[in-house]
Tab-separated table of C-alpha atoms in Angstrom:
chain	number	residue	atom	x	y	z
A	1126	MET	CA	22.355	-65.976	1.091
A	1127	VAL	CA	19.334	-66.920	-0.982
A	1128	TYR	CA	19.986	-63.213	-3.014
A	1129	VAL	CA	23.861	-64.096	-3.098
A	1130	LEU	CA	22.899	-67.169	-4.815
A	1131	PHE	CA	20.406	-65.391	-7.203
A	1132	VAL	CA	23.222	-63.325	-8.506
A	1133	ILE	CA	25.711	-66.177	-8.870
A	1134	GLY	CA	22.675	-67.931	-10.821
A	1135	PHE	CA	22.682	-65.484	-13.499
A	1136	VAL	CA	26.688	-65.785	-13.829
A	1137	LEU	CA	26.008	-69.555	-14.191
A	1138	LEU	CA	23.352	-69.645	-16.604
A	1139	ILE	CA	25.268	-67.287	-19.068
A	1140	LYS	CA	28.590	-69.457	-18.806
A	1141	GLY	CA	26.652	-72.699	-18.866
A	1142	ALA	CA	24.648	-72.013	-21.957
A	1143	ASP	CA	27.886	-70.808	-23.726
A	1144	LEU	CA	29.585	-74.060	-22.621
A	1145	LEU	CA	26.495	-76.085	-23.877
A	1146	VAL	CA	26.275	-74.530	-27.342
A	1147	ASP	CA	29.782	-74.901	-27.968
A	1148	GLY	CA	30.059	-78.540	-26.992
A	1149	ALA	CA	26.823	-79.485	-28.999
A	1150	SER	CA	27.885	-77.575	-32.001
A	1151	SER	CA	31.009	-79.382	-32.138
A	1152	LEU	CA	29.209	-82.691	-31.837
A	1153	ALA	CA	26.942	-81.499	-34.750
A	1154	LYS	CA	29.833	-81.174	-36.983
A	1155	ARG	CA	32.012	-83.994	-35.857
A	1156	TYR	CA	29.128	-86.437	-36.789
A	1157	SER	CA	27.838	-84.395	-39.781
A	1158	LEU	CA	24.297	-83.706	-37.766
A	1159	SER	CA	22.498	-80.599	-38.254
A	1160	GLU	CA	22.606	-77.872	-35.456
A	1161	LEU	CA	18.609	-77.882	-35.724
A	1162	VAL	CA	18.631	-81.725	-34.550
A	1163	ILE	CA	21.483	-81.087	-31.867
A	1164	GLY	CA	18.992	-77.868	-30.641
A	1165	LEU	CA	15.916	-80.307	-30.915
A	1166	THR	CA	17.496	-83.118	-28.490
A	1167	ILE	CA	20.691	-82.698	-26.398
A	1168	VAL	CA	20.316	-78.732	-25.998
A	1169	SER	CA	16.360	-79.072	-25.087
A	1170	PHE	CA	17.228	-81.699	-22.807
A	1171	GLY	CA	19.728	-79.519	-21.007
A	1172	THR	CA	17.695	-76.319	-20.738
A	1173	SER	CA	14.600	-78.282	-19.787
A	1174	THR	CA	16.075	-79.292	-16.752
A	1175	PRO	CA	15.023	-76.398	-14.601
A	1176	GLU	CA	11.425	-77.103	-15.656
A	1177	LEU	CA	11.919	-80.953	-14.793
A	1178	ILE	CA	13.273	-80.671	-11.631
A	1179	VAL	CA	10.679	-77.904	-10.256
A	1180	ASN	CA	7.776	-79.989	-11.653
A	1181	ILE	CA	9.011	-83.235	-10.101
A	1182	PHE	CA	9.108	-81.520	-6.764
A	1183	ALA	CA	5.946	-79.624	-7.363
A	1184	SER	CA	4.036	-83.017	-8.240
A	1185	PHE	CA	5.395	-84.835	-5.236
A	1186	SER	CA	4.200	-81.903	-2.749
A	1187	GLY	CA	0.728	-81.537	-4.616
A	1188	SER	CA	1.388	-78.020	-5.978
A	1189	ALA	CA	-0.175	-78.702	-9.290
A	1190	ASP	CA	-0.918	-74.986	-9.745
A	1191	LEU	CA	3.090	-74.464	-9.584
A	1192	ALA	CA	3.650	-77.409	-11.926
A	1193	ILE	CA	1.092	-76.570	-14.592
A	1194	GLY	CA	1.583	-72.838	-14.468
A	1195	ASN	CA	5.313	-73.533	-14.968
A	1196	ILE	CA	4.841	-75.444	-18.303
A	1197	PHE	CA	2.403	-72.859	-19.758
A	1198	GLY	CA	4.073	-70.091	-18.793
A	1199	SER	CA	7.412	-71.208	-19.686
A	1200	ASN	CA	6.074	-72.310	-23.092
A	1201	ILE	CA	4.685	-68.763	-23.790
A	1202	ALA	CA	7.890	-67.215	-22.406
A	1203	ASN	CA	9.737	-69.508	-25.006
A	1204	ILE	CA	7.873	-68.303	-27.879
A	1205	LEU	CA	7.165	-64.215	-27.121
A	1206	LEU	CA	10.314	-63.528	-24.793
A	1207	ILE	CA	13.032	-65.942	-26.124
A	1208	LEU	CA	12.453	-65.805	-29.879
A	1209	GLY	CA	11.594	-62.146	-29.758
A	1210	CYS	CA	14.809	-61.310	-27.523
A	1211	SER	CA	16.868	-63.454	-29.947
A	1212	ALA	CA	15.408	-61.858	-32.914
A	1213	LEU	CA	16.432	-58.473	-31.725
A	1214	VAL	CA	20.147	-59.797	-31.373
A	1215	ARG	CA	20.102	-61.234	-34.968
A	1216	PRO	CA	16.891	-61.877	-37.495
A	1217	LEU	CA	16.385	-65.676	-37.463
A	1218	PRO	CA	15.908	-67.373	-40.611
A	1219	ILE	CA	13.718	-70.447	-40.466
A	1220	GLN	CA	13.958	-73.669	-41.980
A	1221	ARG	CA	11.172	-75.263	-43.930
A	1222	SER	CA	11.205	-78.498	-41.733
A	1223	ILE	CA	10.535	-76.240	-38.666
A	1224	TYR	CA	7.484	-74.712	-39.743
A	1225	PHE	CA	6.183	-77.483	-41.514
A	1226	THR	CA	6.936	-79.840	-38.989
A	1227	GLU	CA	8.148	-78.768	-35.579
A	1228	ILE	CA	5.877	-75.776	-34.880
A	1229	PRO	CA	2.699	-77.887	-35.981
A	1230	ILE	CA	3.904	-80.833	-33.410
A	1231	SER	CA	4.439	-78.119	-30.811
A	1232	LEU	CA	0.697	-76.664	-31.580
A	1233	LEU	CA	-0.793	-80.177	-31.773
A	1234	ALA	CA	0.640	-80.966	-28.124
A	1235	THR	CA	-0.714	-77.733	-26.954
A	1236	PHE	CA	-4.030	-78.758	-28.143
A	1237	MET	CA	-3.863	-82.204	-26.961
A	1238	VAL	CA	-2.947	-81.015	-23.399
A	1239	GLY	CA	-5.967	-78.830	-23.687
A	1240	PHE	CA	-8.362	-81.618	-24.747
A	1241	LEU	CA	-7.036	-83.882	-21.872
A	1242	ALA	CA	-7.321	-81.492	-19.115
A	1243	ASN	CA	-11.221	-80.396	-20.244
A	1244	ALA	CA	-12.063	-83.973	-21.151
A	1245	ASN	CA	-14.415	-84.198	-17.872
A	1246	LEU	CA	-16.313	-81.487	-19.113
A	1247	PHE	CA	-17.934	-84.108	-21.148
A	1248	VAL	CA	-18.800	-86.732	-18.635
A	1249	HIS	CA	-20.523	-86.438	-15.371
A	1250	THR	CA	-17.392	-86.199	-13.335
A	1251	ASN	CA	-16.608	-83.334	-10.588
A	1252	GLY	CA	-13.464	-81.102	-11.420
A	1253	LEU	CA	-10.851	-81.425	-14.077
A	1254	TRP	CA	-7.953	-83.221	-14.461
A	1255	ILE	CA	-4.601	-84.261	-16.033
A	1256	SER	CA	-4.774	-87.939	-15.044
A	1257	ARG	CA	-2.091	-90.440	-14.899
A	1258	TYR	CA	-3.232	-92.048	-18.102
A	1259	ASP	CA	-3.300	-88.633	-19.682
A	1260	GLY	CA	0.312	-88.333	-18.400
A	1261	LEU	CA	1.089	-91.912	-20.147
A	1262	MET	CA	-0.333	-90.644	-23.423
A	1263	LEU	CA	1.657	-87.378	-23.289
A	1264	LEU	CA	4.807	-89.702	-22.687
A	1265	LEU	CA	3.984	-91.926	-25.542
A	1266	PHE	CA	3.634	-89.026	-27.932
A	1267	PHE	CA	6.804	-88.009	-26.615
A	1268	GLY	CA	8.713	-91.092	-27.480
A	1269	LEU	CA	6.905	-90.818	-31.112
A	1270	PHE	CA	8.511	-87.377	-31.435
A	1271	MET	CA	11.909	-88.688	-30.213
A	1272	THR	CA	11.691	-91.442	-32.947
A	1273	TYR	CA	11.031	-89.056	-35.507
A	1274	ILE	CA	14.013	-86.848	-34.794
A	1275	PHE	CA	16.166	-89.762	-34.517
A	1276	VAL	CA	14.850	-91.369	-38.022
A	1277	VAL	CA	15.102	-87.829	-39.383
A	1278	ALA	CA	18.720	-87.500	-38.207
A	1279	ARG	CA	19.660	-90.834	-39.923
A	1280	ASP	CA	18.142	-89.879	-43.265
A	1281	LYS	CA	20.942	-88.311	-45.036
A	1282	SER	CA	18.701	-87.634	-48.026
A	1283	ASN	CA	16.669	-85.310	-45.765
A	1284	GLY	CA	17.600	-81.549	-45.666
A	1285	ILE	CA	17.231	-81.225	-41.827
A	1286	ALA	CA	20.275	-83.780	-41.298
A	1287	THR	CA	22.484	-82.399	-44.307
A	1288	GLU	CA	22.523	-78.670	-44.062
A	1289	SER	CA	26.209	-77.332	-43.468
A	1290	VAL	CA	27.149	-76.259	-40.278
A	1291	SER	CA	29.226	-73.091	-39.956
A	1292	ASP	CA	32.839	-73.484	-40.542
A	1293	GLU	CA	33.532	-71.562	-37.715
A	1294	ILE	CA	32.682	-73.867	-35.244
A	1295	GLN	CA	35.668	-75.304	-33.329
A	1296	ILE	CA	35.866	-79.325	-33.423
A	1297	MET	CA	36.862	-80.709	-30.285
A	1298	SER	CA	37.540	-84.266	-29.456
A	1299	VAL	CA	34.201	-86.110	-28.164
A	1300	LYS	CA	35.371	-86.101	-24.598
A	1301	LYS	CA	35.925	-82.786	-24.494
A	1302	SER	CA	32.613	-81.761	-26.017
A	1303	MET	CA	30.867	-83.852	-23.928
A	1304	ILE	CA	32.906	-82.343	-20.700
A	1305	TYR	CA	31.792	-79.063	-22.207
A	1306	MET	CA	27.988	-80.190	-22.245
A	1307	ALA	CA	28.149	-81.650	-19.057
A	1308	LEU	CA	29.205	-78.771	-17.295
A	1309	GLY	CA	26.925	-76.401	-19.027
A	1310	ILE	CA	23.880	-78.359	-18.411
A	1311	ILE	CA	25.165	-78.776	-14.526
A	1312	ALA	CA	25.738	-74.785	-14.409
A	1313	LEU	CA	22.424	-74.346	-16.232
A	1314	PHE	CA	20.590	-76.575	-13.577
A	1315	PHE	CA	22.123	-74.944	-10.564
A	1316	GLY	CA	21.905	-71.459	-11.983
A	1317	GLY	CA	18.218	-71.965	-12.841
A	1318	LYS	CA	17.372	-73.283	-9.197
A	1319	TRP	CA	19.135	-70.546	-7.526
A	1320	ILE	CA	17.376	-67.898	-9.407
A	1321	VAL	CA	13.944	-69.494	-8.941
A	1322	ASP	CA	14.828	-69.969	-5.427
A	1323	GLY	CA	15.516	-66.510	-4.829
A	1324	ALA	CA	12.492	-65.198	-7.197
A	1325	VAL	CA	10.169	-67.412	-5.081
A	1326	HIS	CA	11.406	-66.016	-1.907
A	1327	MET	CA	11.091	-62.585	-2.767
A	1328	ALA	CA	7.646	-63.179	-4.383
A	1329	ARG	CA	6.354	-64.785	-1.212
A	1330	GLU	CA	7.567	-61.908	0.851
A	1331	ILE	CA	5.035	-59.630	-0.896
A	1332	GLY	CA	2.264	-62.180	-0.675
A	1333	LEU	CA	1.882	-63.358	-4.146
A	1334	SER	CA	-0.078	-66.674	-5.110
A	1335	GLU	CA	1.309	-69.860	-6.061
A	1336	SER	CA	-0.392	-69.803	-9.413
A	1337	PHE	CA	0.920	-66.274	-10.252
A	1338	ILE	CA	4.472	-67.483	-9.344
A	1339	GLY	CA	4.279	-70.704	-11.319
A	1340	LEU	CA	3.068	-68.550	-14.388
A	1341	THR	CA	5.546	-65.721	-14.264
A	1342	ILE	CA	8.572	-66.000	-11.954
A	1343	ILE	CA	9.095	-69.565	-11.950
A	1344	ALA	CA	8.226	-69.741	-15.829
A	1345	VAL	CA	10.587	-67.056	-16.389
A	1346	GLY	CA	13.052	-68.454	-14.124
A	1347	THR	CA	13.282	-71.888	-15.539
A	1348	SER	CA	13.232	-70.537	-18.955
A	1349	LEU	CA	16.422	-68.373	-18.680
A	1350	PRO	CA	18.857	-71.287	-19.825
A	1351	GLU	CA	16.404	-71.379	-22.960
A	1352	LEU	CA	16.520	-67.267	-23.182
A	1353	VAL	CA	20.327	-67.201	-22.551
A	1354	THR	CA	21.104	-70.474	-24.981
A	1355	SER	CA	19.252	-68.938	-27.698
A	1356	MET	CA	20.341	-65.524	-27.640
A	1357	VAL	CA	24.177	-66.785	-27.322
A	1358	ALA	CA	23.325	-69.132	-30.461
A	1359	ALA	CA	21.641	-66.235	-32.232
A	1360	LYS	CA	24.764	-64.110	-31.644
A	1361	LYS	CA	26.947	-66.559	-33.063
A	1362	GLY	CA	24.812	-66.895	-36.195
A	1363	ARG	CA	23.529	-70.384	-35.026
A	1364	ALA	CA	19.698	-69.752	-35.889
A	1365	ASP	CA	18.914	-73.243	-36.251
A	1366	MET	CA	19.962	-74.187	-32.698
A	1367	ALA	CA	18.223	-71.053	-31.193
A	1368	ILE	CA	14.879	-71.799	-33.014
A	1369	GLY	CA	15.424	-75.823	-32.625
A	1370	ASN	CA	16.096	-75.353	-28.676
A	1371	VAL	CA	13.072	-72.918	-28.249
A	1372	ILE	CA	10.641	-75.330	-30.334
A	1373	GLY	CA	12.096	-78.490	-28.865
A	1374	SER	CA	11.790	-77.066	-25.338
A	1375	ASN	CA	8.201	-76.573	-26.040
A	1376	ILE	CA	7.500	-80.056	-27.138
A	1377	PHE	CA	9.517	-81.610	-24.218
A	1378	ASN	CA	7.582	-79.325	-21.591
A	1379	LEU	CA	4.200	-80.398	-23.000
A	1380	PHE	CA	4.891	-84.235	-23.703
A	1381	TRP	CA	7.945	-85.183	-21.430
A	1382	ILE	CA	7.904	-82.592	-18.311
A	1383	LEU	CA	4.014	-82.438	-17.927
A	1384	GLY	CA	3.340	-86.167	-18.754
A	1385	LEU	CA	5.795	-87.179	-16.147
A	1386	SER	CA	4.511	-84.826	-13.913
A	1387	ALA	CA	0.820	-86.216	-14.405
A	1388	VAL	CA	2.102	-89.860	-14.011
A	1389	ILE	CA	3.746	-88.899	-10.570
A	1390	LYS	CA	0.623	-87.485	-9.431
A	1391	ALA	CA	-2.740	-86.614	-11.046
A	1392	LEU	CA	-2.940	-82.726	-11.692
A	1393	PRO	CA	-5.856	-81.063	-10.634
A	1394	PHE	CA	-6.587	-78.658	-13.624
A	1395	ASP	CA	-8.637	-74.953	-12.781
A	1396	VAL	CA	-10.434	-73.769	-15.790
A	1397	ILE	CA	-9.104	-70.549	-15.437
A	1398	ASN	CA	-5.684	-72.124	-16.797
A	1399	ASN	CA	-7.416	-72.428	-20.344
A	1400	MET	CA	-6.767	-68.933	-20.837
A	1401	ASP	CA	-3.149	-69.754	-20.592
A	1402	ILE	CA	-3.587	-72.546	-23.226
A	1403	LEU	CA	-5.317	-70.162	-25.583
A	1404	MET	CA	-2.461	-67.715	-25.023
A	1405	LEU	CA	0.073	-70.315	-25.833
A	1406	ILE	CA	-2.015	-71.404	-29.273
A	1407	PHE	CA	-2.071	-67.580	-30.019
A	1408	ALA	CA	1.599	-67.149	-29.493
A	1409	SER	CA	2.368	-70.296	-31.911
A	1410	THR	CA	-0.118	-68.773	-34.433
A	1411	LEU	CA	1.676	-65.580	-34.145
A	1412	LEU	CA	5.058	-67.295	-34.733
A	1413	ILE	CA	3.579	-69.127	-37.894
A	1414	PHE	CA	2.348	-65.983	-39.354
A	1415	ALA	CA	5.758	-64.073	-38.645
A	1416	VAL	CA	7.238	-66.772	-40.717
A	1417	ILE	CA	5.006	-66.923	-43.738
A	1418	ASN	CA	4.825	-62.980	-43.912
A	1419	GLY	CA	7.501	-61.775	-46.167
A	1420	LYS	CA	9.600	-63.208	-48.996
A	1421	LYS	CA	11.729	-65.268	-46.804
A	1422	PRO	CA	10.892	-67.153	-43.657
A	1423	VAL	CA	12.510	-65.258	-40.931
A	1424	VAL	CA	11.603	-63.779	-37.569
A	1425	SER	CA	12.698	-60.112	-38.061
A	1426	ARG	CA	13.901	-57.583	-35.274
A	1427	PHE	CA	10.439	-55.799	-35.996
A	1428	GLU	CA	8.668	-58.844	-35.392
A	1429	GLY	CA	10.802	-59.687	-32.389
A	1430	VAL	CA	9.763	-56.193	-30.933
A	1431	ILE	CA	5.972	-57.417	-31.128
A	1432	PHE	CA	6.704	-60.662	-29.515
A	1433	VAL	CA	8.225	-59.049	-26.536
A	1434	ALA	CA	5.437	-56.320	-26.554
A	1435	VAL	CA	2.722	-59.333	-26.713
A	1436	TYR	CA	4.478	-61.030	-23.602
A	1437	VAL	CA	4.647	-57.901	-21.785
A	1438	GLY	CA	0.903	-57.518	-22.284
A	1439	TYR	CA	0.457	-61.134	-21.146
A	1440	LEU	CA	2.222	-60.430	-17.805
A	1441	SER	CA	-0.021	-57.408	-17.536
A	1442	TYR	CA	-3.014	-59.423	-17.803
A	1443	LEU	CA	-1.677	-61.702	-15.272
A	1444	VAL	CA	-1.228	-59.301	-12.646
A	1445	LEU	CA	-4.733	-57.909	-13.242
A	1446	ARG	CA	-5.912	-61.449	-13.098
A	1447	GLY	CA	-4.265	-62.099	-9.655
């Protein structure tokens, strides 16, 4: 039954992503909001649901390696795997606001988590932790980020809120749009959960560690909604939603999901996870270089190949690390 649900999960992910993108795009056009803002809020909340559920259960069960590995692994996969694959579908033009604001915020969140996790190195305390106080601080910054998004969305003179939304988007009633989005989120949740359950079951049968499972199988499994949603959005020519979904999800994962997980129960932090933080910083830096390299800010197909190749290299490192 686990393997049957594993296959059904992929079907739900694809259909759920399609429904979520269509519903969110309809709302964006109806209320004159940009697809970027919708991607950074509603879509990011929906596609981050699997990470949230996994981490809540992991925190309550005391599986810190699983919770932390899930977040770091998902964020690395978001940039290298998801943006890379999305760029292979269609080159992704990037707005000025993304590489001047959203990507730096995501990078700041990474540095902040790294500092908080290693803060005990500067005091005479045994062990490294992401404490409940650290979690509250992360949630505070998440609140500030959401405030920024809504202020920008209200500011009609700001380019982020006024760029035109594709005329090809079908305008549905608010009720129908909400039904589409709700069904999409539900399908994404169950699809992601069943895929992760099946992957974990298969992984444990061959004796993999919890940390490795968190950084690879669960991270990729919970990132599948972002992958499918962003690739569908890219295929439909909605690069703003594809990129906004990925960057928004990364910020949500670090500030909201990791913060909430630490508030539920303090998370012991393994020094080896600093390598994953460094990898996430490298991935974010690689994205910035991809944007500024060339006449136009765009992630090209060639750069998409590089992203995916780097991710495969990272997975190889994890296998060697054990």
